[in-house]
Coordinates of C-alpha atoms in Angstrom, one line a residue:
M1 CA -26.6 7.9 -4.0
A2 CA -24.2 6.9 -6.4
A3 CA -24.1 9.1 -9.6
R4 CA -24.1 8.8 -13.4
V5 CA -22.5 12.1 -14.7
D6 CA -22.4 12.2 -18.4
S7 CA -20.8 15.5 -18.8
I8 CA -19.2 17.5 -15.9
T9 CA -19.8 21.2 -16.0
E10 CA -16.7 23.4 -16.3
A11 CA -15.1 23.9 -12.9
P12 CA -15.9 27.7 -12.6
S13 CA -19.6 27.1 -13.1
L14 CA -19.3 24.1 -10.9
G15 CA -17.8 26.0 -8.1
Q16 CA -20.5 28.7 -8.4
R17 CA -23.2 26.2 -8.1
L18 CA -21.6 24.6 -5.1
A19 CA -21.4 27.9 -3.5
E20 CA -24.8 28.7 -4.1
T21 CA -25.9 25.4 -2.6
R22 CA -23.8 25.7 0.4
A23 CA -25.1 29.2 1.0
L24 CA -28.7 28.1 0.8
S25 CA -28.2 25.6 3.5
R26 CA -26.7 28.3 5.8
A27 CA -29.8 30.6 5.0
L28 CA -32.2 27.9 5.8
V29 CA -30.9 27.6 9.4
A30 CA -30.3 31.4 9.9
T31 CA -33.4 31.8 12.2
L32 CA -32.6 28.6 14.3
S33 CA -31.0 28.7 17.8
D34 CA -28.4 26.1 18.7
A35 CA -31.3 24.2 20.6
D36 CA -33.5 24.4 17.5
A37 CA -30.8 22.8 15.4
T38 CA -29.9 20.1 17.9
I39 CA -33.3 18.4 18.7
Q40 CA -34.4 15.2 16.8
P41 CA -38.1 14.8 16.6
H42 CA -38.3 11.2 15.7
P43 CA -35.8 8.3 14.4
D44 CA -36.6 8.9 10.7
A45 CA -35.6 12.6 11.0
S46 CA -32.3 14.3 12.0
P47 CA -31.3 17.6 13.7
A48 CA -30.7 20.4 11.5
K49 CA -27.1 20.7 12.4
W50 CA -26.5 17.1 11.6
H51 CA -27.7 17.7 8.0
L52 CA -25.2 20.6 7.8
A53 CA -22.6 18.5 9.2
H54 CA -23.2 15.3 7.2
T55 CA -23.2 17.1 3.8
T56 CA -19.9 18.8 4.9
W57 CA -18.5 15.3 5.8
F58 CA -19.5 14.0 2.5
L59 CA -17.5 16.5 0.5
E60 CA -14.5 16.5 3.0
T61 CA -14.4 12.7 2.8
F62 CA -14.9 11.8 -0.8
V63 CA -13.5 14.9 -2.5
L64 CA -10.8 16.3 -0.2
R65 CA -9.7 13.1 1.7
D66 CA -9.5 11.1 -1.6
H67 CA -8.3 13.6 -4.0
V68 CA -6.4 16.3 -2.4
P69 CA -2.9 15.0 -1.2
G70 CA -1.9 15.8 2.1
H71 CA -5.5 17.0 3.3
Q72 CA -6.0 16.7 7.0
P73 CA -9.5 16.5 8.3
F74 CA -10.9 19.5 10.2
D75 CA -11.7 17.1 13.1
P76 CA -11.0 13.3 13.0
G77 CA -13.8 12.5 15.4
F78 CA -16.4 14.0 13.0
A79 CA -16.3 11.1 10.7
Y80 CA -17.7 8.8 13.3
L81 CA -20.5 11.4 14.4
F82 CA -21.6 12.3 10.7
N83 CA -21.4 9.2 8.6
S84 CA -24.9 8.3 7.7
Y85 CA -24.9 4.6 6.6
Y86 CA -21.7 4.1 4.7
E87 CA -20.6 0.7 5.9
A88 CA -17.3 1.0 3.9
E89 CA -16.5 4.2 5.9
G90 CA -16.6 2.3 9.3
A91 CA -18.4 2.7 12.6
R92 CA -20.8 5.6 13.1
H93 CA -23.0 7.2 15.7
A94 CA -26.6 5.6 16.0
R95 CA -29.1 7.3 13.8
E96 CA -31.8 7.5 16.5
R97 CA -29.4 9.1 18.9
R98 CA -28.3 12.0 16.7
G99 CA -30.5 14.3 18.8
M100 CA -28.2 13.6 21.8
L101 CA -25.2 15.5 20.2
S102 CA -25.1 18.8 22.0
R103 CA -21.6 19.1 20.8
P104 CA -20.2 20.2 18.3
S105 CA -22.4 23.3 18.4
L106 CA -24.1 24.8 15.6
E107 CA -21.5 27.7 15.5
Q108 CA -18.7 25.1 15.3
I109 CA -20.4 23.0 12.5
L110 CA -20.8 26.3 10.5
G111 CA -17.0 26.9 11.0
W112 CA -16.3 23.6 9.6
R113 CA -18.4 24.2 6.6
A114 CA -16.7 27.4 5.9
A115 CA -13.2 25.7 6.2
V116 CA -14.1 22.9 4.0
D117 CA -15.8 25.4 1.4
E118 CA -12.5 27.4 1.4
T119 CA -10.4 24.4 0.8
L120 CA -12.6 23.2 -2.0
A121 CA -12.6 26.4 -3.7
K122 CA -8.7 26.4 -3.8
A123 CA -8.5 22.7 -4.8
M124 CA -11.1 22.8 -7.7
P125 CA -8.8 24.1 -10.5
H126 CA -6.5 21.3 -9.9
L127 CA -8.9 18.4 -9.4
P128 CA -9.2 15.3 -11.7
E129 CA -12.4 14.6 -13.5
A130 CA -13.4 11.9 -11.0
A131 CA -13.4 14.4 -8.2
L132 CA -15.4 17.1 -10.1
A133 CA -17.9 14.3 -10.6
L134 CA -17.9 13.8 -6.9
I135 CA -18.5 17.5 -6.3
E136 CA -21.5 17.4 -8.5
L137 CA -22.7 14.5 -6.6
G138 CA -22.1 16.5 -3.4
I139 CA -24.2 19.3 -4.8
Q140 CA -27.2 16.9 -5.6
H141 CA -26.6 15.3 -2.1
E142 CA -26.9 18.5 -0.3
Q143 CA -30.0 19.6 -2.2
Q144 CA -31.6 16.3 -1.0
H145 CA -30.7 17.1 2.5
Q146 CA -31.9 20.7 2.2
E147 CA -35.4 19.2 1.7
L148 CA -34.9 16.8 4.5
L149 CA -33.6 19.7 6.6
L150 CA -36.9 21.6 6.1
T151 CA -39.1 18.7 6.8
D152 CA -37.1 17.7 9.9
I153 CA -37.4 21.2 11.3
L154 CA -41.2 21.1 10.6
A155 CA -41.4 17.9 12.5
S156 CA -39.5 19.2 15.5
F157 CA -41.6 22.6 15.7
A158 CA -44.7 20.6 15.4
Q159 CA -44.0 19.0 18.7
N160 CA -43.8 22.4 20.5
S161 CA -47.1 23.5 22.1
L162 CA -46.2 27.2 21.3
D163 CA -46.6 26.4 17.7
P164 CA -43.4 28.4 16.6
A165 CA -43.0 29.6 13.0
V166 CA -39.6 29.3 11.3
W167 CA -40.6 32.0 9.0
P168 CA -43.8 33.9 10.3
H169 CA -45.9 34.9 7.4
P170 CA -49.6 35.6 6.8
R171 CA -51.4 33.1 4.9
P172 CA -53.0 34.1 1.5
T173 CA -56.7 34.4 1.1
P174 CA -57.9 30.8 0.2
A175 CA -58.3 30.3 -3.5
P176 CA -61.6 28.8 -4.7
V177 CA -61.5 25.0 -4.7
P178 CA -60.7 23.9 -8.3
P179 CA -63.3 22.1 -10.5
S180 CA -63.7 18.4 -10.3
I181 CA -60.8 16.4 -11.4
G182 CA -60.4 15.8 -15.3
W183 CA -58.6 13.0 -16.9
R184 CA -55.8 12.9 -19.3
R185 CA -55.3 9.8 -21.4
G186 CA -51.7 8.5 -20.9
R187 CA -49.5 6.9 -23.5
E188 CA -50.0 3.3 -24.4
G189 CA -47.9 0.5 -25.7
I190 CA -44.1 0.2 -25.3
V191 CA -42.4 3.4 -23.9
E192 CA -39.0 4.2 -22.7
I193 CA -38.2 5.5 -19.1
G194 CA -35.3 6.0 -17.0
H195 CA -32.3 8.1 -17.6
D196 CA -30.8 8.2 -21.1
A197 CA -27.0 7.9 -21.1
A198 CA -26.9 9.6 -24.5
E199 CA -28.3 12.8 -22.7
S200 CA -26.0 15.2 -20.9
G201 CA -26.8 16.0 -17.2
F202 CA -26.8 14.4 -13.8
A203 CA -28.7 11.5 -12.8
F204 CA -28.5 9.1 -9.8
D205 CA -27.5 5.5 -10.6
C206 CA -31.0 4.2 -9.6
E207 CA -32.4 6.2 -12.5
A208 CA -30.7 4.0 -15.1
P209 CA -30.5 2.2 -17.4
R210 CA -33.1 3.5 -19.7
H211 CA -35.3 0.6 -20.7
R212 CA -38.6 -0.2 -22.5
T213 CA -41.7 -1.1 -20.6
L214 CA -45.4 -1.8 -21.6
L215 CA -48.2 0.7 -20.7
Q216 CA -51.8 -0.5 -20.8
P217 CA -54.6 2.0 -21.6
H218 CA -54.8 4.3 -18.6
A219 CA -55.5 7.9 -17.6
L220 CA -54.0 10.4 -15.1
A221 CA -55.8 13.0 -13.1
D222 CA -55.1 16.5 -14.3
R223 CA -54.1 17.8 -10.9
V224 CA -53.3 16.6 -7.4
I225 CA -55.9 15.9 -4.7
T226 CA -56.9 18.9 -2.5
N227 CA -57.4 19.2 1.3
A228 CA -61.1 19.6 0.6
E229 CA -61.3 16.4 -1.2
W230 CA -59.4 14.7 1.6
Q231 CA -61.9 16.1 4.1
S232 CA -64.7 14.4 2.1
F233 CA -62.7 11.1 2.4
M234 CA -62.7 11.7 6.2
A235 CA -66.3 12.6 6.5
D236 CA -67.2 9.3 4.6
G237 CA -65.5 7.3 7.2
G238 CA -62.3 6.8 5.2
Y239 CA -60.1 6.1 8.1
R240 CA -62.7 3.9 9.8
D241 CA -63.7 1.6 6.8
T242 CA -61.3 -1.2 6.4
A243 CA -62.5 -2.0 2.8
H244 CA -60.3 0.8 1.5
W245 CA -57.1 -0.4 3.2
L246 CA -54.3 -2.9 2.4
S247 CA -53.8 -5.1 5.3
D248 CA -50.5 -3.5 6.4
G249 CA -52.1 -0.2 6.2
W250 CA -55.2 -1.0 8.2
A251 CA -52.9 -2.5 11.0
W252 CA -50.9 0.9 10.9
V253 CA -54.0 2.9 11.3
K254 CA -55.3 1.1 14.1
R255 CA -52.0 0.7 16.0
E256 CA -51.1 4.4 15.5
G257 CA -54.6 5.8 15.9
I258 CA -54.4 7.7 12.5
E259 CA -57.5 9.9 11.8
A260 CA -56.1 12.6 9.5
P261 CA -52.9 13.8 7.7
L262 CA -50.0 14.6 9.6
Y263 CA -50.0 18.2 11.2
W264 CA -53.7 18.5 10.9
R265 CA -55.4 19.5 14.2
P266 CA -59.2 19.9 14.9
D267 CA -60.1 23.6 15.4
G268 CA -62.7 23.0 17.9
G269 CA -65.6 24.1 15.7
G270 CA -65.8 21.2 13.2
G271 CA -62.9 22.4 10.9
W272 CA -59.2 22.0 10.7
L273 CA -55.9 23.6 11.4
A274 CA -52.6 22.7 9.8
F275 CA -49.2 23.4 11.2
A276 CA -46.5 24.3 8.7
L277 CA -43.1 26.1 8.7
D278 CA -45.1 29.4 8.8
G279 CA -46.9 28.3 11.9
L280 CA -50.6 27.1 12.7
H281 CA -53.1 28.4 10.3
P282 CA -56.6 27.3 9.1
L283 CA -56.5 24.5 6.7
H284 CA -56.4 25.7 3.1
P285 CA -59.2 23.8 1.2
A286 CA -57.8 24.4 -2.3
A287 CA -54.1 23.5 -1.4
P288 CA -52.9 20.0 -2.3
V289 CA -53.2 17.5 0.5
T290 CA -49.7 16.7 2.0
H291 CA -48.0 14.7 4.7
V292 CA -49.9 11.5 3.8
S293 CA -48.4 8.0 3.7
F294 CA -48.5 5.5 0.9
Y295 CA -51.1 3.6 2.8
E296 CA -53.3 6.8 3.0
A297 CA -52.8 7.5 -0.8
D298 CA -53.7 4.2 -1.6
A299 CA -56.9 4.0 0.6
F300 CA -58.0 7.4 -0.8
A301 CA -57.6 6.1 -4.5
R302 CA -59.6 3.0 -3.6
W303 CA -62.3 5.2 -2.0
A304 CA -62.4 7.4 -5.1
G305 CA -62.8 4.4 -7.5
A306 CA -59.3 4.9 -8.8
R307 CA -55.8 3.9 -8.0
L308 CA -52.3 5.3 -7.8
P309 CA -50.2 5.7 -11.1
T310 CA -47.5 3.4 -11.8
E311 CA -44.0 4.9 -11.8
A312 CA -43.8 4.4 -15.6
E313 CA -47.2 6.0 -16.3
W314 CA -46.2 9.0 -14.3
E315 CA -42.8 9.3 -15.9
S316 CA -44.2 9.0 -19.5
A317 CA -46.7 11.7 -18.8
A318 CA -43.9 14.0 -17.4
Q319 CA -41.5 13.4 -20.2
G320 CA -41.2 16.8 -22.0
L321 CA -42.5 18.9 -19.3
D322 CA -40.2 21.4 -17.6
P323 CA -39.0 19.9 -14.3
A324 CA -37.9 23.4 -13.1
A325 CA -41.3 24.9 -13.4
G326 CA -43.9 25.0 -10.6
N327 CA -43.8 25.8 -6.8
Q328 CA -40.3 24.7 -5.7
L329 CA -37.5 26.0 -3.2
D330 CA -35.7 29.0 -4.4
A331 CA -34.6 30.6 -1.2
A332 CA -35.0 30.6 2.5
G333 CA -38.6 31.7 3.5
P334 CA -42.1 30.3 4.0
V335 CA -42.5 26.8 2.2
R336 CA -46.0 25.6 1.7
P337 CA -48.0 23.9 -1.2
R338 CA -50.0 26.3 -3.2
A339 CA -53.5 26.0 -4.4
A340 CA -54.3 23.2 -6.8
S341 CA -54.5 24.0 -10.4
R342 CA -55.4 22.3 -13.7
S343 CA -54.4 22.7 -17.4
A344 CA -54.5 21.0 -20.7
A345 CA -51.7 18.7 -19.6
P346 CA -51.5 17.1 -16.1
A347 CA -50.5 20.0 -13.9
Q348 CA -48.4 20.3 -10.8
M349 CA -46.3 17.2 -11.8
F350 CA -43.2 19.1 -10.6
G351 CA -43.7 21.3 -7.3
D352 CA -46.0 21.4 -4.4
V353 CA -45.9 17.8 -3.3
W354 CA -44.2 14.6 -4.2
E355 CA -46.6 12.1 -5.7
W356 CA -46.8 8.6 -4.5
T357 CA -46.9 5.9 -7.2
G358 CA -48.2 2.4 -6.9
S359 CA -44.5 1.1 -7.8
A360 CA -42.0 -0.5 -5.6
F361 CA -38.6 1.0 -5.5
L362 CA -36.7 -1.9 -7.4
P363 CA -33.7 -1.9 -9.7
Y364 CA -34.3 -1.4 -13.4
P365 CA -33.3 -4.1 -15.7
G366 CA -29.5 -4.1 -16.0
F367 CA -28.9 -1.7 -13.0
R368 CA -25.4 -1.8 -11.5
P369 CA -24.4 0.3 -8.6
V370 CA -21.1 2.1 -9.1
A371 CA -17.9 0.9 -7.1
G372 CA -16.9 2.2 -3.7
A373 CA -18.7 3.7 -0.8
V374 CA -20.9 6.0 -2.7
G375 CA -22.4 3.1 -4.4
E376 CA -24.2 2.3 -1.3
Y377 CA -26.5 5.2 -1.6
N378 CA -29.5 3.7 -3.5
G379 CA -29.0 0.1 -4.3
K380 CA -29.1 -1.3 -0.7
F381 CA -32.5 0.3 -0.2
M382 CA -34.3 -1.3 -2.8
S383 CA -36.5 -3.3 -0.5
G384 CA -40.0 -2.5 1.1
Q385 CA -40.1 1.2 -0.3
A386 CA -42.5 2.9 -2.8
V387 CA -41.4 5.3 -5.4
L388 CA -42.6 9.0 -5.6
K389 CA -42.2 11.1 -8.5
G390 CA -42.0 14.9 -9.3
A391 CA -40.8 17.5 -6.6
S392 CA -42.2 19.3 -3.8
C393 CA -42.5 23.0 -2.5
A394 CA -39.2 22.0 -0.4
T395 CA -37.4 20.6 -3.3
P396 CA -34.5 22.9 -4.5
R397 CA -35.5 24.1 -8.0
G398 CA -33.4 22.3 -10.7
H399 CA -32.9 19.2 -8.6
S400 CA -35.6 17.0 -10.1
R401 CA -36.3 15.5 -13.4
A402 CA -38.9 13.1 -15.1
S403 CA -36.7 10.1 -14.3
Y404 CA -36.0 11.0 -10.7
R405 CA -37.0 8.4 -8.1
N406 CA -37.7 9.4 -4.7
F407 CA -38.7 6.6 -2.2
F408 CA -39.9 6.2 1.2
Y409 CA -41.4 3.4 3.3
P410 CA -45.2 3.2 3.1
W411 CA -45.9 4.4 6.5
Q412 CA -43.8 7.6 6.4
R413 CA -45.5 10.9 6.0
W414 CA -43.4 13.7 7.3
Q415 CA -42.2 14.6 3.9
F416 CA -44.3 16.8 1.5
T417 CA -46.1 13.9 0.0
G418 CA -49.3 14.0 -1.9
V419 CA -51.6 12.1 -4.2
R420 CA -52.5 12.1 -7.9
L421 CA -55.0 9.6 -9.1
A422 CA -54.8 7.3 -12.1
K423 CA -57.4 4.8 -13.8
D424 CA -57.5 2.0 -16.2
L425 CA -59.4 2.5 -19.5

C-alpha cells in the first residue's frame, strides 16, 4: 500500500488523528477475550490480535526503526511473526497459521501498542517529512485493518454454534422494501478518473495517475440491491441455473455447494436468518444484500438483465459526492448495513456495502509503485482480482473517496460486499 501524499498534515493534527485511529482499534477489541482474539476462521482472515500487532509492526518498522536513531524494537522476534507479505523485510510466519500464535497474548500486544504509541508521540515533533508521510500511511493502513478486523471477527463468531454477538443489540423494525430500482444516466464520452496529483490529500499509489477514459452511454441503478431482491433471484433458481454464471463462478458454486449469501441460514419455516456482529436475527428484507462474491454479483446482474458497472462508470458517478456521508464506521458498536434508499442521484455509493464492479484490478496508464518495501502493497496484487468501489458500514469514516480502489478475488465474500446494477443505453 504505497502512498501518494501531496500535502502532509501538520504534526499536531497528524498526531491527534494517529491517536484517534489507534484508540478505535483498541475499542473494537474491548469485548474480546484472549481466545476470541487468537482464533483464525479461514486462511483469508487473520486473528484479531494479529491485526493489532501487524499495524503496530508497520509503524515501528517503517517509522521508528527507519527514522528514529537508536530505536530498539520492543521485541526483535515480533518482526517475523507480524510481517504480512513484505518480501523486502525478510522471512515471516505463514499466513494460514496465524491462528496458532497463542503467544504473545492479547495483553502483551496491547502493551506493545502502548509503548510504540508513546515513542511515536515523543518523536513526531522531530521527524522528517518522509517519516510524517509514513505515519499518514500508517493511519490509512490501520483503518484498512480495522475493517478487516471486524469482518474477521464476524467470520470467527459465525463458526460458533452459540451464535455469540460482539455487541448484542436489538434489531430495528424492518423498513419497507424500497420501490423498484430507478436508473440514472451516467456521463458519456471522455472523462477523467484516478487521483489528481494537483489536489491535496492522501491517496494510495494504485489510485494514480489520473487519466482519461472513454465512457459509452450507460445508466447506473439509483440504489443497491436488497435482501428481498436477492431472495427473488434464489427463488427463481438463480443458484441452480448455469445460464447466469461465468464458467469459473459455476464451478465454484458446484464445488462449494453455494446456495445463498454468506451468513444466511434457513429459519426452518421457509424464511431466512442472517448472522452479523450483533448476533443472529431474521433477515432484513430492505437492507442491502451483503457478503456476496463477484461471481454471485455478476450472476445476479445477468439474471436481472443488467450488468455490473465498470470502475470508470462508478467513479465518474461518484465524483462530487461526499465520501464521508452514509453509514460508515464511527465507533465501536453494532455494525450492519442499513435499509436501502434512493434519491435524485445514485444513493448509498459511500457506506453500507462495498460495490463490485466488472473491472479487473490492473495498473492505470503510467502507474509506478514507489520505491522500497512499502511499494509492495498494491502493485504486486494486480492479477486476478476485481475492483470494488465506495465504502461499507465497517469502513472508518473519512477513509474512502471516489478514486479509492478496493480489490478482492472473485470468490471472496466475507467482507461487506454488495451489488449495484448498470446497463447499456
